[in-house]
Short mmCIF file of N, CA and C in Angstrom, two decimals:
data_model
loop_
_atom_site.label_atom_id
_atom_site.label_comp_id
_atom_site.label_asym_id
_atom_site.label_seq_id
_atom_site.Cartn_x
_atom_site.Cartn_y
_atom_site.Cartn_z
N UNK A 1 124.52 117.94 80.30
CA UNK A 1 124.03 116.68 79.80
C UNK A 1 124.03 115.62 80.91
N UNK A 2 124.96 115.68 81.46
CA UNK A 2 125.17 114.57 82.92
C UNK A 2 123.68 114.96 83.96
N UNK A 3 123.86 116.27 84.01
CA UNK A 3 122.55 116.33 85.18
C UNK A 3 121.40 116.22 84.77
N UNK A 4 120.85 115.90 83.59
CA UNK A 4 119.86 115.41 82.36
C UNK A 4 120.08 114.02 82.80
N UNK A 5 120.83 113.87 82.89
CA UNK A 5 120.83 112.14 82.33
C UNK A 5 120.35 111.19 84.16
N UNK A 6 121.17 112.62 85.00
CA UNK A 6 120.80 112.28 86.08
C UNK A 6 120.03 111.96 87.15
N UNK A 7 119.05 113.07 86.29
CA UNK A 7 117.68 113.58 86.70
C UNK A 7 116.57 111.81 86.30
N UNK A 8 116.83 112.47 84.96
CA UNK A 8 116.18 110.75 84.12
C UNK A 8 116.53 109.40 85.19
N UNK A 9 117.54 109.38 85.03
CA UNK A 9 117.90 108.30 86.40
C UNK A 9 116.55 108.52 87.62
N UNK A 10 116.82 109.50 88.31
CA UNK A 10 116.35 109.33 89.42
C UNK A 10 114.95 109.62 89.06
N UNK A 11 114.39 109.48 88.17
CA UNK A 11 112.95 110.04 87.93
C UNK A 11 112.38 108.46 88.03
N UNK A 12 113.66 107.88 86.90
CA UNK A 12 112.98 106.04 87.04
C UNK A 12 112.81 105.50 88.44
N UNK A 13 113.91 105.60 89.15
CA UNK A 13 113.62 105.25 90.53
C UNK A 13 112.69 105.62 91.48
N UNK A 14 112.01 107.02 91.34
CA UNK A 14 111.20 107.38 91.79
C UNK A 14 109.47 106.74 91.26
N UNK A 15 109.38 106.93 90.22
CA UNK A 15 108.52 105.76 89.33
C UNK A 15 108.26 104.94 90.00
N UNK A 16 109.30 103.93 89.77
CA UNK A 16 109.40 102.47 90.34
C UNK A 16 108.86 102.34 91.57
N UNK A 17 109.46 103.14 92.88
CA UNK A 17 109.02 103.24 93.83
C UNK A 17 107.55 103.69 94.68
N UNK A 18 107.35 104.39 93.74
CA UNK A 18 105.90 105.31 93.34
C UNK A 18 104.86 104.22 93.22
N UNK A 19 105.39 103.48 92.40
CA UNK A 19 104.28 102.17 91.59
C UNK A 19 104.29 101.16 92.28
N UNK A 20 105.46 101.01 93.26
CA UNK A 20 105.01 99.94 94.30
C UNK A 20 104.61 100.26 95.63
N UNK A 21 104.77 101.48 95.94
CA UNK A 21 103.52 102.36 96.89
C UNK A 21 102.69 101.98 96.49
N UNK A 22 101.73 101.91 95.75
CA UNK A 22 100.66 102.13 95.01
C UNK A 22 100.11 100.49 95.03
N UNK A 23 101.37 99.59 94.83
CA UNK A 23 100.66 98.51 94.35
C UNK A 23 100.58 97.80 96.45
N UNK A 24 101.88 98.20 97.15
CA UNK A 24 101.05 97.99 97.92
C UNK A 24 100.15 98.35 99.53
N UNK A 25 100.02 99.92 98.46
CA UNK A 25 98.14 100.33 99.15
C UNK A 25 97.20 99.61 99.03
N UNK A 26 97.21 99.18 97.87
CA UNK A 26 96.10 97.95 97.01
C UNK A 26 96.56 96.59 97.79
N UNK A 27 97.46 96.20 97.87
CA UNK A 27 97.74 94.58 98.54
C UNK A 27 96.92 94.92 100.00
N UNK A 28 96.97 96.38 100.80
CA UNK A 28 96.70 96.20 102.08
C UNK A 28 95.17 95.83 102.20
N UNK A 29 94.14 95.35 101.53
CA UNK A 29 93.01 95.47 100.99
C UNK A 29 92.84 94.00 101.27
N UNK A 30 93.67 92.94 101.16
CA UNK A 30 93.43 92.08 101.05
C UNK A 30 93.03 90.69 102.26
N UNK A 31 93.66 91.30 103.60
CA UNK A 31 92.88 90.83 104.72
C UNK A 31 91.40 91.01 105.15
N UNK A 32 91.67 92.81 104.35
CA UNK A 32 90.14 93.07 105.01
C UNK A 32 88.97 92.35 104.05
N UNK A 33 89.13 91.78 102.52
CA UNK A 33 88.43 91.23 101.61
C UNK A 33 88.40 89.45 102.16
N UNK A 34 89.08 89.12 102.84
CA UNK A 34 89.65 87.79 103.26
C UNK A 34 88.08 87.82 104.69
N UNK A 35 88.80 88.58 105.57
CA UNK A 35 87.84 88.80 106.53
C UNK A 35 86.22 88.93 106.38
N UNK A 36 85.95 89.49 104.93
CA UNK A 36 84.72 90.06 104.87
C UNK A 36 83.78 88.79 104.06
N UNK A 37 85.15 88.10 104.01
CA UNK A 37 84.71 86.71 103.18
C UNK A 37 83.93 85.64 104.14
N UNK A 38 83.84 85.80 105.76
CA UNK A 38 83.45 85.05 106.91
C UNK A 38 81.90 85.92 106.78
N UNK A 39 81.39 87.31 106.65
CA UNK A 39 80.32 87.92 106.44
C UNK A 39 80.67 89.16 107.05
N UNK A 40 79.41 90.22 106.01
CA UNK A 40 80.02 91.69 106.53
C UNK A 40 79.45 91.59 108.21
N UNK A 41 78.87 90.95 108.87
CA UNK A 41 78.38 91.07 110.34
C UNK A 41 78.67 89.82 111.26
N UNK A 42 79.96 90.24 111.96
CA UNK A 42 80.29 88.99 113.25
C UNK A 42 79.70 89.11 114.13
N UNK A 43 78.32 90.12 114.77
CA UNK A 43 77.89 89.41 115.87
C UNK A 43 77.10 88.79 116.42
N UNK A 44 77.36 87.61 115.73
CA UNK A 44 76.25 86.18 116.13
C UNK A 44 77.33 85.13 116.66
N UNK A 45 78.79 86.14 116.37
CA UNK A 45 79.52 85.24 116.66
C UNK A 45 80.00 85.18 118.68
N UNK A 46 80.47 84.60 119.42
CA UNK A 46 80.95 84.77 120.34
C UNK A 46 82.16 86.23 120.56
N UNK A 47 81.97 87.27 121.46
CA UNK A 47 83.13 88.02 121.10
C UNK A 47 84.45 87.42 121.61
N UNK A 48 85.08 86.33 121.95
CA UNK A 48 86.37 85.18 122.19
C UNK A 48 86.62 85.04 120.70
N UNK A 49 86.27 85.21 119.63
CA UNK A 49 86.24 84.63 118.40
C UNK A 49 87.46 85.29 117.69
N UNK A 50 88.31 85.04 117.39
CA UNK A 50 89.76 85.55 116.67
C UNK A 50 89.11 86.17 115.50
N UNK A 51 88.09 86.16 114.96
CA UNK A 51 87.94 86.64 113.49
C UNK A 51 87.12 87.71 113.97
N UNK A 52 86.40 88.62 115.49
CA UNK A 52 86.61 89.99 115.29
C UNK A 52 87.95 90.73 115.46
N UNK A 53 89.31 89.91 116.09
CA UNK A 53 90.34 90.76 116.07
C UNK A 53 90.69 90.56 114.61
N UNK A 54 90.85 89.69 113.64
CA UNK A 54 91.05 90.07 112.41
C UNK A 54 90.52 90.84 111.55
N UNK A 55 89.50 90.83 111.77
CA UNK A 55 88.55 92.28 111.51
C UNK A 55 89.23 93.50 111.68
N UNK A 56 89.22 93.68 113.02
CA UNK A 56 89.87 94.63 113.71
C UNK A 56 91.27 95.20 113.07
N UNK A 57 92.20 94.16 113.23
CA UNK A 57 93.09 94.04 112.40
C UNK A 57 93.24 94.52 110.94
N UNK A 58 92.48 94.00 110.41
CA UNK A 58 92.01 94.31 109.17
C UNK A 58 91.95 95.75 108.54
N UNK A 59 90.35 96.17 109.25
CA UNK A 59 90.15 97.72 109.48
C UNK A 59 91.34 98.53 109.59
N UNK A 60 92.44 98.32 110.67
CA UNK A 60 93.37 99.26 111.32
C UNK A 60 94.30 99.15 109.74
N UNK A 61 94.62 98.06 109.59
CA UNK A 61 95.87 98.05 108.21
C UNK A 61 95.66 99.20 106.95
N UNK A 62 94.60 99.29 106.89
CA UNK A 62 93.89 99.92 105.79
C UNK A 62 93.66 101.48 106.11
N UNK A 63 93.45 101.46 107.31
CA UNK A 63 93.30 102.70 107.81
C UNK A 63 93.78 104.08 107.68
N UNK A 64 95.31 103.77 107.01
CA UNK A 64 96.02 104.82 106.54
C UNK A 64 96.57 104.65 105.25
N UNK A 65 95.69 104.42 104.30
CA UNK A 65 95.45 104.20 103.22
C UNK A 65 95.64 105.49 102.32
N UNK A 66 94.95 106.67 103.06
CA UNK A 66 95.20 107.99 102.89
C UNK A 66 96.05 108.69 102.58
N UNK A 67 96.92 108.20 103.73
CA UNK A 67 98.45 108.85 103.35
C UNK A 67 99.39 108.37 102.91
N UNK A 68 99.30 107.23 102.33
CA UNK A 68 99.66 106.36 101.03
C UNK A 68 99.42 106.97 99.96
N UNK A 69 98.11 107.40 99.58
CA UNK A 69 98.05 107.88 98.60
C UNK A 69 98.31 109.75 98.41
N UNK A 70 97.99 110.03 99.36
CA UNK A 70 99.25 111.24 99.17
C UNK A 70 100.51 111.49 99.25
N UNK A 71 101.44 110.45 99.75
CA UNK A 71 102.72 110.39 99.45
C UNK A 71 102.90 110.03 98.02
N UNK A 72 101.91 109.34 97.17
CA UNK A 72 102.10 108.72 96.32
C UNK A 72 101.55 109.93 95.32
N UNK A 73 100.90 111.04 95.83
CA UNK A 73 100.90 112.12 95.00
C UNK A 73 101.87 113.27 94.74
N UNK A 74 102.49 113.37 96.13
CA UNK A 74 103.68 114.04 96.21
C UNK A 74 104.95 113.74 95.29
N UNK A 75 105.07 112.43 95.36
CA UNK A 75 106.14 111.77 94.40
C UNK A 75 105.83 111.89 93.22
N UNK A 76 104.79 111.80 92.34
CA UNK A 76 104.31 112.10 91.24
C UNK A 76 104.30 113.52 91.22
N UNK A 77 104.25 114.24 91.74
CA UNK A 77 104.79 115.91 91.42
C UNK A 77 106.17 115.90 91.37
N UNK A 78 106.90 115.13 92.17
CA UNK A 78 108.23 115.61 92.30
C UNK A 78 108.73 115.04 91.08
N UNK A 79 107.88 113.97 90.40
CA UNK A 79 108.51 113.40 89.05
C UNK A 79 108.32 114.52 87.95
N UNK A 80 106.97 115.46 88.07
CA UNK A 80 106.63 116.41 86.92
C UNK A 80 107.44 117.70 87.05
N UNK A 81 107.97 117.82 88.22
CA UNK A 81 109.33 118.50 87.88
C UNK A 81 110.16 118.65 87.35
N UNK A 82 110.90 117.40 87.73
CA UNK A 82 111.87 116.67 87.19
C UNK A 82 112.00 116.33 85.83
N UNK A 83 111.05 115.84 85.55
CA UNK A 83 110.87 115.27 83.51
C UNK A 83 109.84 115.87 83.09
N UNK A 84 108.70 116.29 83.58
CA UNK A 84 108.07 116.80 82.72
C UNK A 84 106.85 116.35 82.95
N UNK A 85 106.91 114.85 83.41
CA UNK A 85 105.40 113.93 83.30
C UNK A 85 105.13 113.19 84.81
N UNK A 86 104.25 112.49 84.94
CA UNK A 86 104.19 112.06 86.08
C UNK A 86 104.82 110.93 86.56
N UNK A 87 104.73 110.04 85.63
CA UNK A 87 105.39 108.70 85.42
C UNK A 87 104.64 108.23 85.91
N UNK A 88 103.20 107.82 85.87
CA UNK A 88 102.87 106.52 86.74
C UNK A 88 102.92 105.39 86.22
N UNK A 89 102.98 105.38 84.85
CA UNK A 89 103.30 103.82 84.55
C UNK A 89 104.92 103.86 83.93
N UNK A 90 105.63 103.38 85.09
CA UNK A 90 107.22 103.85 85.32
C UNK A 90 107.77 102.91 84.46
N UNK A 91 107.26 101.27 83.58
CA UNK A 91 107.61 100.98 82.08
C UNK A 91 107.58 101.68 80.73
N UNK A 92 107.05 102.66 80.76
CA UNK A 92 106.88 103.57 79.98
C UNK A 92 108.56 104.45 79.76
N UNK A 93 108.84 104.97 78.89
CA UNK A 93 109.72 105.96 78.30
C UNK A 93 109.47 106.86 79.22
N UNK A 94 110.32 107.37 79.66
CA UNK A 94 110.56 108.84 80.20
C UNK A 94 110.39 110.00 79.07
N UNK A 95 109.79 110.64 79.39
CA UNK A 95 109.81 112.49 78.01
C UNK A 95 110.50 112.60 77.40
N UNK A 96 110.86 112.57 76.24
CA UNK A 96 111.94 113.42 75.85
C UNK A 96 113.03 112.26 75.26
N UNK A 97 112.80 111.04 75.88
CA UNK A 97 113.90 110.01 75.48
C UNK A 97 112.92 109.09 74.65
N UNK A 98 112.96 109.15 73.34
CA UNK A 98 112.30 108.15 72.39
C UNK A 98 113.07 106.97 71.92
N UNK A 99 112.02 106.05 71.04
CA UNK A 99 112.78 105.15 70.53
C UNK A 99 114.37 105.63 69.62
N UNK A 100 115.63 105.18 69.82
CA UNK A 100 116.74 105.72 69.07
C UNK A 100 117.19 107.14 69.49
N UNK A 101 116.89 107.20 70.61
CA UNK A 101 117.37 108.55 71.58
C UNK A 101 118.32 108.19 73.02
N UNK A 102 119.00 108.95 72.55
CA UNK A 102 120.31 109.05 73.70
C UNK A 102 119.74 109.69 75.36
N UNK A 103 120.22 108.91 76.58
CA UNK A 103 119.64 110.38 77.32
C UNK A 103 120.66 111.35 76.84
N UNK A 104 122.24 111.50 76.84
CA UNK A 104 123.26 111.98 76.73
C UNK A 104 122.90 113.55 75.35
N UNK A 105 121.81 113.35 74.66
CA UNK A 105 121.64 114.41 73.87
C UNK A 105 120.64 115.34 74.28
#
């Protein structure tokens, strides 16, 4: 029952962690939407101009976006091991533990 209960534990934490991977793969999005907000084409601009290295910048942040989201798939397997489900929305109930349910049973 303890290593049940233990598992459940670490499944939430994994969740949690999972879901803020996730949330921020999505935040890294937000220079390059910032940047793209000056126009999708800087060169009319001078190349001295700080807003192609933010560009630049930009591009590179995002760039491994990829393996964000496969770590973030890996962890979601290691949760369907563990409980049963994936957990991506880690407010959610864990399997098996309902409303008026013990983990302990």
């Amino acid at each position: 029952m303890k290593q049940k209960r233990l598992s459940i534990v670490f499944s939430q934490l994994l969740a949690w962690s999972n879901f803020a991977l996730l949330m921020a793969a999505g935040f890294k999005f937000l220079p390059l939407l910032y940047s793209l907000h000056h126009g999708l084409d800087l060169q009319y601009l001078p190349s001295t101009d700080p807003r192609h290295m933010e560009r630049a910048w930009a591009l590179d942040l995002v760039s491994d976006t990829g393996f964000l989201l496969l770590v973030w798939f890996f962890i979601s397997q290691i949760n369907l091991v563990l409980v049963g489900d994936r957990r991506l929305r880690p407010w959610r109930r864990a399997p098996g533990i309902g409303p008026g349910k013990r983990i302990s049973e």
